[in-house]
PDB file of C-alpha atoms in Angstrom:
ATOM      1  CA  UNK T   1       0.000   0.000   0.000  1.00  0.00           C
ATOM      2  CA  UNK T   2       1.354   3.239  -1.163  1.00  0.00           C
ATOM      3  CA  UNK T   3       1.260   6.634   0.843  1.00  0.00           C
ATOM      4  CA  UNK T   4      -1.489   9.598  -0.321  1.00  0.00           C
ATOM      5  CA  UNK T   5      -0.107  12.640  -0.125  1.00  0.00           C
ATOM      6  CA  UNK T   6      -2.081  14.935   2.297  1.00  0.00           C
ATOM      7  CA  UNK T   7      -0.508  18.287   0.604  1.00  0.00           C
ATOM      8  CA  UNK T   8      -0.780  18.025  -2.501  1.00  0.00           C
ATOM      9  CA  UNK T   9       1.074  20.842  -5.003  1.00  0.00           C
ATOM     10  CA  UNK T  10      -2.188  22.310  -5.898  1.00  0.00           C
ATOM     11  CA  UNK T  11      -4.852  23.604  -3.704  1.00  0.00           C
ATOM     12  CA  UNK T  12      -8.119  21.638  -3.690  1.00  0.00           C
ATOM     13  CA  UNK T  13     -10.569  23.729  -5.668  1.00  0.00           C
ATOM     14  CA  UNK T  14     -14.274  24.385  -5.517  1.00  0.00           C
ATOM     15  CA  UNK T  15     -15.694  21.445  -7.855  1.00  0.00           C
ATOM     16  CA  UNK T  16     -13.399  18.842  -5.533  1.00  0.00           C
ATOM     17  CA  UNK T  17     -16.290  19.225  -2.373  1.00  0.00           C
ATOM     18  CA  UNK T  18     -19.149  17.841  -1.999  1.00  0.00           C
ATOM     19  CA  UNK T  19     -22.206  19.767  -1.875  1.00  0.00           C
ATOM     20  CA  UNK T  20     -22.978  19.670   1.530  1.00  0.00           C
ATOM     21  CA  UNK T  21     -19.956  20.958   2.747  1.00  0.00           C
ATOM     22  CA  UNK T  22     -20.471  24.735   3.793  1.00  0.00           C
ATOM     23  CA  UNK T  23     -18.369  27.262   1.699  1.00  0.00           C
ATOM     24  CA  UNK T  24     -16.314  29.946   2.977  1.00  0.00           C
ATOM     25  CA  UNK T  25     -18.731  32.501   1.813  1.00  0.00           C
ATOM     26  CA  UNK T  26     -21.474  31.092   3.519  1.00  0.00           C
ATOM     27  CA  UNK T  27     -19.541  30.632   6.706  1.00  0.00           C
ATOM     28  CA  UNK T  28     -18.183  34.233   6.551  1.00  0.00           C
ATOM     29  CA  UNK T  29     -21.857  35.428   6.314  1.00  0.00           C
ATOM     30  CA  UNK T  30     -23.283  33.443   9.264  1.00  0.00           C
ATOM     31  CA  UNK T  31     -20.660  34.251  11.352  1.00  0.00           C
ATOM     32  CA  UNK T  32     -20.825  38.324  10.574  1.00  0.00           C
ATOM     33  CA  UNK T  33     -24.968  37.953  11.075  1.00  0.00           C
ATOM     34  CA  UNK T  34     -24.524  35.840  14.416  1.00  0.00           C
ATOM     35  CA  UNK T  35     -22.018  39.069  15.673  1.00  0.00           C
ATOM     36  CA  UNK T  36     -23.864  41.433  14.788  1.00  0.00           C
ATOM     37  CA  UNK T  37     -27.219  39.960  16.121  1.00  0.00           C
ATOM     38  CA  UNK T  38     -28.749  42.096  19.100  1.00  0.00           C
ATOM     39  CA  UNK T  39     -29.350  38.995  21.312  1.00  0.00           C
ATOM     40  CA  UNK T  40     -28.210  35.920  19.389  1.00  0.00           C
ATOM     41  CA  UNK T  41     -28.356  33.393  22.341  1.00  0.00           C
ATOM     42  CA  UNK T  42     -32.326  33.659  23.504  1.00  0.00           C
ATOM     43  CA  UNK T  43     -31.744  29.974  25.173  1.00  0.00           C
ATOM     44  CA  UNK T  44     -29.409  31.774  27.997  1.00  0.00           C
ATOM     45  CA  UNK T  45     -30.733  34.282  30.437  1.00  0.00           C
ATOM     46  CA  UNK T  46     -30.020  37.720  30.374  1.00  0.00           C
ATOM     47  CA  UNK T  47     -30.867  40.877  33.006  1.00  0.00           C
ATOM     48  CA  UNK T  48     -33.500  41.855  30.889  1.00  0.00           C
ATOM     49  CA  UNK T  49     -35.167  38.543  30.221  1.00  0.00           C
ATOM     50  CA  UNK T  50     -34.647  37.546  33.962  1.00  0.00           C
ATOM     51  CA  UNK T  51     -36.640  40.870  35.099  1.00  0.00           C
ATOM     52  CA  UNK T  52     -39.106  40.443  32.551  1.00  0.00           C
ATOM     53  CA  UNK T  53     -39.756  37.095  33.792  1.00  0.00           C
ATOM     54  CA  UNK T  54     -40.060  38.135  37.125  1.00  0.00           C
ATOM     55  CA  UNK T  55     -42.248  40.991  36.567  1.00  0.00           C
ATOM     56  CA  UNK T  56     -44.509  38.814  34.272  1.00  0.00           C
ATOM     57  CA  UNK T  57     -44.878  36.219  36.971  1.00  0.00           C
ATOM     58  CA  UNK T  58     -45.090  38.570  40.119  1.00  0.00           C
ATOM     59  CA  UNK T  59     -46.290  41.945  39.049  1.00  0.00           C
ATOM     60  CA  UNK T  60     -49.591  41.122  36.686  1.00  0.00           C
ATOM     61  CA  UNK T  61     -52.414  42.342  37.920  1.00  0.00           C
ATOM     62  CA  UNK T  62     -56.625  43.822  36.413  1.00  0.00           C
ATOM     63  CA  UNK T  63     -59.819  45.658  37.717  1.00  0.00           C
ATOM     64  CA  UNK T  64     -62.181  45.818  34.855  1.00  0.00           C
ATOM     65  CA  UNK T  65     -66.002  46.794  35.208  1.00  0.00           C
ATOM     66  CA  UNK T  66     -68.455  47.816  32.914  1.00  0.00           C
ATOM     67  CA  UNK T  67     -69.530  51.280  31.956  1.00  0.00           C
ATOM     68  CA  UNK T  68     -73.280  50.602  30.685  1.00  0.00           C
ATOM     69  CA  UNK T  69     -75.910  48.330  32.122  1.00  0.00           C
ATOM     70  CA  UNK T  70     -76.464  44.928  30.378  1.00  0.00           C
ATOM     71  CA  UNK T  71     -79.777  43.668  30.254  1.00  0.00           C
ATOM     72  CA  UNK T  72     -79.605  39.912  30.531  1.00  0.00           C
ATOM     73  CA  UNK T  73     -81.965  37.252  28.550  1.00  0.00           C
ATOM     74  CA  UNK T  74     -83.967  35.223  31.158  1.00  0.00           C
ATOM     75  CA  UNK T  75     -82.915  31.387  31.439  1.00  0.00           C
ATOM     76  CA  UNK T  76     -79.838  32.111  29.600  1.00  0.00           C
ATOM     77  CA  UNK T  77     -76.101  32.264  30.818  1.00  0.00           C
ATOM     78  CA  UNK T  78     -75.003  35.558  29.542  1.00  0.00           C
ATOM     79  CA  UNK T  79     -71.079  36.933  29.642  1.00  0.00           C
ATOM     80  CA  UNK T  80     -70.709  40.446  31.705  1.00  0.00           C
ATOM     81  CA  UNK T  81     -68.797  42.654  29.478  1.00  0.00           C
ATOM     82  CA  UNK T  82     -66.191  44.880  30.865  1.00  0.00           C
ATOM     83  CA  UNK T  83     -65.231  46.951  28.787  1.00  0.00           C
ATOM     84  CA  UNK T  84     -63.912  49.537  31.031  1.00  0.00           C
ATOM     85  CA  UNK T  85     -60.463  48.741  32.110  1.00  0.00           C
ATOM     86  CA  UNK T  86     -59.048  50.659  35.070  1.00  0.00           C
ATOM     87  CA  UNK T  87     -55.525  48.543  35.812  1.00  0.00           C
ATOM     88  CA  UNK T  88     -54.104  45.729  33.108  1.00  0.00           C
ATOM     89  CA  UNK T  89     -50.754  45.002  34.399  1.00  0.00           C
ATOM     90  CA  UNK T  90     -49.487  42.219  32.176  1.00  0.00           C
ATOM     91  CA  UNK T  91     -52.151  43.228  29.024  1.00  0.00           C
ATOM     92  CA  UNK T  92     -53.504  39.782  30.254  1.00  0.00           C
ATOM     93  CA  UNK T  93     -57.198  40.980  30.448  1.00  0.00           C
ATOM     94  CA  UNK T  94     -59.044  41.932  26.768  1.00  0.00           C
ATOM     95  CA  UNK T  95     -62.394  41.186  25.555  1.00  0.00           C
ATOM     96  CA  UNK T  96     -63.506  40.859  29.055  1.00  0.00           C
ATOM     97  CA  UNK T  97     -61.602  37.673  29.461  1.00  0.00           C
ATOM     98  CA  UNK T  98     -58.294  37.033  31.400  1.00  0.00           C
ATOM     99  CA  UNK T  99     -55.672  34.736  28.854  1.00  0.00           C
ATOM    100  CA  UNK T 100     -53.023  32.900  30.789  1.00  0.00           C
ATOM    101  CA  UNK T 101     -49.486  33.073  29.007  1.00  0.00           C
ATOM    102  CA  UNK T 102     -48.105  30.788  30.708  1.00  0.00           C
ATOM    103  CA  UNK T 103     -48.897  27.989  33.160  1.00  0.00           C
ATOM    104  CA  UNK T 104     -49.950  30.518  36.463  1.00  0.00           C
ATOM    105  CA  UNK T 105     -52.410  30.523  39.341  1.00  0.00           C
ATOM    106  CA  UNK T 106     -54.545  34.027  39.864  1.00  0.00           C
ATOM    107  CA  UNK T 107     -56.497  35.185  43.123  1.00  0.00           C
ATOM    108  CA  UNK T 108     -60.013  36.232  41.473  1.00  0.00           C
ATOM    109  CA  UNK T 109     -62.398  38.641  43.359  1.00  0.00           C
ATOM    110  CA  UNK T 110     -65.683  40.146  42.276  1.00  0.00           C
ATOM    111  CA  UNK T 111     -68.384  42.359  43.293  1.00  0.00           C
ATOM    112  CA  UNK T 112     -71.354  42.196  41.787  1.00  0.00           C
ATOM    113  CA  UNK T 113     -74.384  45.532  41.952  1.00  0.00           C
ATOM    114  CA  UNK T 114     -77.533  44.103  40.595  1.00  0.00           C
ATOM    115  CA  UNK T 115     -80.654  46.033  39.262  1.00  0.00           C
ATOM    116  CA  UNK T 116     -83.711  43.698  39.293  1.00  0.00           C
ATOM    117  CA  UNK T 117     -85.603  41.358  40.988  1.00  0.00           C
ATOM    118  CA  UNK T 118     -85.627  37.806  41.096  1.00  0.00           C
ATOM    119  CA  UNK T 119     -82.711  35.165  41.322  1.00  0.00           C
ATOM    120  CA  UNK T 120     -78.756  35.351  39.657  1.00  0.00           C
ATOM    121  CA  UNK T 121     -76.442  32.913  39.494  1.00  0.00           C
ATOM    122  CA  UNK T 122     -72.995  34.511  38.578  1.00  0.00           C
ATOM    123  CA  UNK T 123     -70.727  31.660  37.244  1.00  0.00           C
ATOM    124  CA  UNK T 124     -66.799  31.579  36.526  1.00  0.00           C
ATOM    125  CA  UNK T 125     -66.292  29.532  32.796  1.00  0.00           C
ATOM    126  CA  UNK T 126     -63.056  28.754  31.854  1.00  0.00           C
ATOM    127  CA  UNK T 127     -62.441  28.540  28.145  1.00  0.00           C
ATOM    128  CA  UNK T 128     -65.978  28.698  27.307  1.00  0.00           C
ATOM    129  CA  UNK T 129     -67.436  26.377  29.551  1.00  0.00           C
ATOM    130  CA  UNK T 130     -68.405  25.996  32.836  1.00  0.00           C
ATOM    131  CA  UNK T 131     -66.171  26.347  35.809  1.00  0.00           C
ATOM    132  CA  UNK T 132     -67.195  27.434  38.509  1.00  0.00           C
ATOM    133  CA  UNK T 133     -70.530  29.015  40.249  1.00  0.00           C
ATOM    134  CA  UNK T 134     -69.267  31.764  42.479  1.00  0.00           C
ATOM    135  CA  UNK T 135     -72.779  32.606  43.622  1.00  0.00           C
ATOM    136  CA  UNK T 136     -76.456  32.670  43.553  1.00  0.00           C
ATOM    137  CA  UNK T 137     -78.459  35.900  45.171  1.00  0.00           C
ATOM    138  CA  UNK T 138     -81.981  36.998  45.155  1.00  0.00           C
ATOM    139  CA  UNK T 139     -83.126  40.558  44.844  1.00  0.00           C
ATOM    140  CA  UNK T 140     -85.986  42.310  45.319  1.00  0.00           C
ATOM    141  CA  UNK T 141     -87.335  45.123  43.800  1.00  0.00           C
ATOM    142  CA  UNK T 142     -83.826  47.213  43.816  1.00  0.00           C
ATOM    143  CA  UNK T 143     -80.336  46.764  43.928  1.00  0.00           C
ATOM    144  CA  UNK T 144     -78.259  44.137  45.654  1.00  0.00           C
ATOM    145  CA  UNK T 145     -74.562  44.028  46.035  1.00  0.00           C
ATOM    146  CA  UNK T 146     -72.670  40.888  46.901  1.00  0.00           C
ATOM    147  CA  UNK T 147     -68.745  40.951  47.775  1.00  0.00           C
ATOM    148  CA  UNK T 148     -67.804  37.040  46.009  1.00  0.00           C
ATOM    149  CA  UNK T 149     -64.633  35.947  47.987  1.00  0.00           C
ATOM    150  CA  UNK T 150     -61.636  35.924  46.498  1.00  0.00           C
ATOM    151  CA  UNK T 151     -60.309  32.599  44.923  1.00  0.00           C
ATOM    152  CA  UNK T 152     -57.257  30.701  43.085  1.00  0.00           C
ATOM    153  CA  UNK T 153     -57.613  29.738  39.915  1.00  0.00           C
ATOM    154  CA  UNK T 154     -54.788  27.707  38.365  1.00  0.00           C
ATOM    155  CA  UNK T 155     -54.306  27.909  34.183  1.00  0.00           C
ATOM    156  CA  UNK T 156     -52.133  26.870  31.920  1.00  0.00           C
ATOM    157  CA  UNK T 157     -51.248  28.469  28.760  1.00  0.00           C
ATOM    158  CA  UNK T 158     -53.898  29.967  26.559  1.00  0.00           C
ATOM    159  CA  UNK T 159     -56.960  29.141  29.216  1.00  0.00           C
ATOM    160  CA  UNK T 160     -58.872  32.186  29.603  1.00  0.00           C
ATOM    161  CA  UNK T 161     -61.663  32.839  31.908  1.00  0.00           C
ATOM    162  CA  UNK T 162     -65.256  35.019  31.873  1.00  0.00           C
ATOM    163  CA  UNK T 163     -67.737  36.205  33.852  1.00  0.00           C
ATOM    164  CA  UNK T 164     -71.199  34.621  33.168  1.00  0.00           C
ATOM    165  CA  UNK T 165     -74.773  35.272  34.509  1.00  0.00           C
ATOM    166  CA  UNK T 166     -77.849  33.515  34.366  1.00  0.00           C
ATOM    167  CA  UNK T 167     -81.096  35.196  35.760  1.00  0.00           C
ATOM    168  CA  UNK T 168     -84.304  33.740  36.676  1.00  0.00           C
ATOM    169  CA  UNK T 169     -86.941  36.248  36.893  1.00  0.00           C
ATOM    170  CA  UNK T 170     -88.027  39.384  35.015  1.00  0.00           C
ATOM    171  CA  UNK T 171     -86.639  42.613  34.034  1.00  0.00           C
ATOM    172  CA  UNK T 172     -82.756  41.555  34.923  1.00  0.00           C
ATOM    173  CA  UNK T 173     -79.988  43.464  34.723  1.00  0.00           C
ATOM    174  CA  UNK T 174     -76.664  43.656  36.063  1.00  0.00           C
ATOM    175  CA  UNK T 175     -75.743  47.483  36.699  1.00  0.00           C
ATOM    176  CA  UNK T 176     -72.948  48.673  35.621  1.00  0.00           C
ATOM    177  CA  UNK T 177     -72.607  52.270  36.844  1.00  0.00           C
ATOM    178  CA  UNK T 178     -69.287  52.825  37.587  1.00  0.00           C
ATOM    179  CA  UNK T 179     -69.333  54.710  40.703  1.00  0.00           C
ATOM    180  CA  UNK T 180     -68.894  53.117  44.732  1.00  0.00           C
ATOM    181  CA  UNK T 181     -71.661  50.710  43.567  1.00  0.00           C
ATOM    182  CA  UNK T 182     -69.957  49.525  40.387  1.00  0.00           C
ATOM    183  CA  UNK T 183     -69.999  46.004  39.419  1.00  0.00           C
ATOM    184  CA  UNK T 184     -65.953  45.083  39.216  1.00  0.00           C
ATOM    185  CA  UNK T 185     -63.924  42.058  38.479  1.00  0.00           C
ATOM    186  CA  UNK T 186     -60.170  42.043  39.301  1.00  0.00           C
ATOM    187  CA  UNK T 187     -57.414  39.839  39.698  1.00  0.00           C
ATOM    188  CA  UNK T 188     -53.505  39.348  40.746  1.00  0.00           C
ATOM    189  CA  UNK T 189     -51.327  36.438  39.751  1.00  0.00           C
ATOM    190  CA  UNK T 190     -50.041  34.528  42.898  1.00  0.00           C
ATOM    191  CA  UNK T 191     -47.967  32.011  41.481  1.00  0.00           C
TER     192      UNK T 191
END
């Protein structure tokens, strides 16, 4: 068996590599776009990624309530709207829902000013359905306020949550002067 020269006289050219075999060009280019990338390494942590984290997980907070009364339909579960939106730390609460990002628990607190008379059952769904009934009043002839004690909810990414009512009577409606007597929903994230 003979030897192979390893350095040959004359270089290997272009047409001698296969085609898979990155060029100097190309390596030149990736390298210069990896260098001059403003954060090129998004797997390691960084200050600003850490507090952003941090203030994500710990800091998120909303108190929405609504700014017009909303007649309800009888016999029918009906979402609250909220449309006014006082605090929305996080910009997790739009479209009177609150939208988990990631997996994360929230305390959840509402008080609720009702204009009718006859029975409400104010219900919690989570990602359109059902979740949770948070209460069930009666009122008579006026207005009735009920504090609903404050609760952990635990989501994971993408689960979202509304307000629902069903009323049983006649002439329901859930008020939604906001004033003292304001109907509100709000929330912090606990974990």
């Amino acid at each position: 068996m003979g030897l192979k020269n390893l350095n040959p006289a004359k270089p290997i050219a272009e047409s001698d590599l296969p085609p898979e075999v990155t060029r100097d060009s190309e390596f030149i280019a990736a390298d210069a776009a990896h260098v001059n990338a403003t954060d090129p390494h998004l797997q390691y942590a960084t200050q600003a990624r850490g507090d952003a984290r941090y203030h994500r997980k710990y800091a998120q907070t909303f108190k929405a309530a609504p700014n017009t009364s909303q007649t309800l339909t009888v016999n029918t579960a009906v979402k609250i709207l909220f449309p006014f939106i006082s605090s929305n730390v996080g910009s997790q609460f739009a479209n009177s829902r609150l939208t988990a990002l990631e997996a994360e628990s929230w305390q959840i607190s509402t008080f609720l000013t009702l204009e009718m008379t006859g029975r409400i059952v104010l219900s919690l769904f989570k990602n359109g359905i059902f979740f949770r009934k948070l209460s069930d009043q009666i009122a008579n002839n006026g207005f009735s306020g009920q504090l609903i004690t404050p609760l952990p909810v635990a989501l994971v990414a993408g689960d979202f949550l509304e307000l629902y009512a069903l009323a049983f009577g006649t002439n329901s409606k859930v008020y939604g002067d906001v004033n003292l007597d304001s109907t509100l929903w709000e929330g912090y994230r606990v974990g």
